[in-house]
CSV table of C-alpha atoms in Angstrom, one decimal:
chain,number,residue,atom,x,y,z
X,118,MET,CA,-28.4,-9.1,-32.5
X,119,GLU,CA,-28.1,-9.2,-28.7
X,120,ARG,CA,-25.2,-11.1,-27.3
X,121,ASP,CA,-26.0,-13.7,-24.6
X,122,ASP,CA,-22.4,-13.9,-23.2
X,123,ILE,CA,-22.5,-10.4,-21.6
X,124,ILE,CA,-23.6,-10.3,-18.0
X,125,GLU,CA,-25.0,-7.1,-16.6
X,126,TYR,CA,-23.5,-7.4,-13.1
X,127,SER,CA,-25.6,-4.6,-11.6
X,128,LEU,CA,-28.7,-6.5,-12.5
X,129,ASP,CA,-27.3,-9.8,-11.3
X,130,ALA,CA,-26.4,-8.6,-7.7
X,131,HIS,CA,-28.2,-10.5,-5.1
X,132,HIS,CA,-28.3,-8.0,-2.3
X,133,SER,CA,-30.7,-5.4,-1.0
X,134,GLU,CA,-30.4,-1.7,-1.5
X,135,GLU,CA,-29.3,-1.4,2.1
X,136,GLN,CA,-26.4,-3.8,1.6
X,137,GLY,CA,-25.5,-1.9,-1.6
X,138,LYS,CA,-25.3,1.3,0.4
X,139,LYS,CA,-23.0,-0.4,2.9
X,140,ILE,CA,-20.7,-1.6,0.2
X,141,ARG,CA,-20.6,1.8,-1.5
X,142,ARG,CA,-19.9,3.5,1.9
X,143,LYS,CA,-17.0,1.0,2.4
X,144,ILE,CA,-15.6,1.8,-1.0
X,145,TRP,CA,-15.7,5.5,-0.3
X,146,LEU,CA,-14.1,5.0,3.1
X,147,VAL,CA,-11.3,3.0,1.5
X,148,THR,CA,-10.8,5.7,-1.1
X,149,ALA,CA,-10.8,8.4,1.5
X,150,ILE,CA,-8.2,6.6,3.7
X,151,LEU,CA,-5.9,5.9,0.8
X,152,THR,CA,-6.2,9.5,-0.5
X,153,ALA,CA,-5.5,10.9,3.0
X,154,ILE,CA,-2.3,8.8,3.3
X,155,THR,CA,-1.2,9.9,-0.2
X,156,ALA,CA,-1.9,13.6,0.6
X,157,ILE,CA,0.2,13.3,3.8
X,158,GLU,CA,3.1,11.8,1.7
X,159,VAL,CA,2.8,14.5,-0.9
X,160,ALA,CA,2.6,17.3,1.8
X,161,ILE,CA,5.7,16.0,3.6
X,162,GLY,CA,7.6,15.6,0.3
X,163,ALA,CA,6.7,19.1,-0.7
X,164,LYS,CA,7.8,20.6,2.8
X,165,VAL,CA,11.1,18.8,3.4
X,166,HIS,CA,13.8,19.2,0.9
X,167,GLN,CA,16.3,16.5,0.1
X,168,ASP,CA,19.2,18.5,1.4
X,169,SER,CA,17.6,18.7,4.8
X,170,GLU,CA,19.1,16.9,7.8
X,171,TYR,CA,15.7,15.2,8.3
X,172,TRP,CA,15.5,13.7,4.8
X,173,TRP,CA,16.4,10.2,6.1
X,174,ILE,CA,13.5,10.3,8.4
X,175,VAL,CA,11.2,11.3,5.6
X,176,LYS,CA,12.5,8.4,3.4
X,177,LEU,CA,11.7,6.0,6.3
X,178,LEU,CA,8.3,7.6,6.7
X,179,PHE,CA,7.6,7.2,3.0
X,180,ILE,CA,8.6,3.5,3.1
X,181,GLY,CA,6.3,3.0,6.2
X,182,LEU,CA,3.3,4.8,4.7
X,183,THR,CA,3.7,2.9,1.4
X,184,LEU,CA,3.8,-0.4,3.3
X,185,LEU,CA,0.7,0.7,5.3
X,186,LYS,CA,-1.1,1.5,2.0
X,187,ALA,CA,-0.1,-1.8,0.5
X,188,GLY,CA,-1.2,-3.8,3.5
X,189,TYR,CA,-4.5,-2.0,3.6
X,190,ILE,CA,-5.2,-2.7,0.0
X,191,VAL,CA,-4.4,-6.4,0.5
X,192,VAL,CA,-6.7,-6.5,3.5
X,193,VAL,CA,-9.6,-4.7,1.9
X,194,PHE,CA,-9.5,-5.5,-1.8
X,195,MET,CA,-8.1,-9.1,-1.6
X,196,HIS,CA,-10.6,-9.8,1.3
X,197,LEU,CA,-7.8,-10.9,3.7
X,198,GLY,CA,-9.5,-8.8,6.4
X,199,ASP,CA,-12.3,-11.4,6.5
X,200,GLU,CA,-9.9,-14.3,7.2
X,201,ARG,CA,-8.8,-15.7,10.6
X,202,LYS,CA,-5.7,-14.1,12.2
X,203,VAL,CA,-3.5,-17.1,11.7
X,204,LEU,CA,-4.0,-17.0,7.9
X,205,LYS,CA,-3.6,-13.3,7.8
X,206,TYR,CA,-0.2,-13.6,9.6
X,207,CYS,CA,0.9,-16.6,7.5
X,208,ILE,CA,0.4,-14.5,4.4
X,209,LEU,CA,1.5,-11.0,5.6
X,210,ILE,CA,4.5,-11.9,7.8
X,211,PRO,CA,6.7,-13.5,5.0
X,212,TYR,CA,6.0,-10.5,2.7
X,213,PHE,CA,6.8,-8.1,5.5
X,214,ILE,CA,10.1,-9.9,6.2
X,215,PHE,CA,10.9,-10.0,2.4
X,216,VAL,CA,10.2,-6.2,2.1
X,217,VAL,CA,12.4,-5.5,5.1
X,218,TYR,CA,15.2,-7.6,3.5
X,219,LEU,CA,14.8,-5.7,0.2
X,220,ILE,CA,15.1,-2.4,2.1
X,221,PHE,CA,18.2,-3.6,3.9
X,222,ILE,CA,19.8,-4.7,0.6
X,223,ALA,CA,18.9,-1.4,-1.0
X,224,LEU,CA,20.3,0.7,1.8
X,225,THR,CA,23.4,-1.5,2.2
X,226,GLU,CA,24.2,-1.3,-1.6
X,227,ALA,CA,23.5,2.4,-1.7
X,228,ASN,CA,25.9,3.0,1.2
X,229,ALA,CA,28.6,0.9,-0.6
X,230,VAL,CA,28.2,2.8,-3.8
X,231,HIS,CA,28.4,6.1,-2.0
X,232,GLN,CA,31.5,5.0,-0.2
X,233,ALA,CA,33.1,3.8,-3.5
X,234,TRP,CA,32.2,7.0,-5.2
X,235,GLU,CA,33.8,9.0,-2.5
X,236,THR,CA,36.9,6.9,-2.5
X,237,TYR,CA,37.5,6.4,-6.2
X,238,GLY,CA,35.4,8.7,-8.2
X,239,GLY,CA,34.4,11.7,-6.3
């Protein structure tokens, strides 16, 4: 018995083959960009050790690249890139401020814990 509630989406697409090629090209481009950013993160993480004097720069770079990837994913996959600039900024700026706040809290608390450890426990 054949089910009538299952839709074959590839047969239901209402675009030409040329448009389909553009869509697939865009998907591959997004995949390549995200893969390249991740490869950069992995390469930097493999080269610079945690006891290096430049580790704090690497951590900030990781945070920046992660935010870049997250923003790119939101723009592409949530179709925010197709919206007007005002709407993009109304959505992205509060999240950016919140992420910066979370980073500030994490770094402040980590510093306080480190100082307490040196004073009382270390």
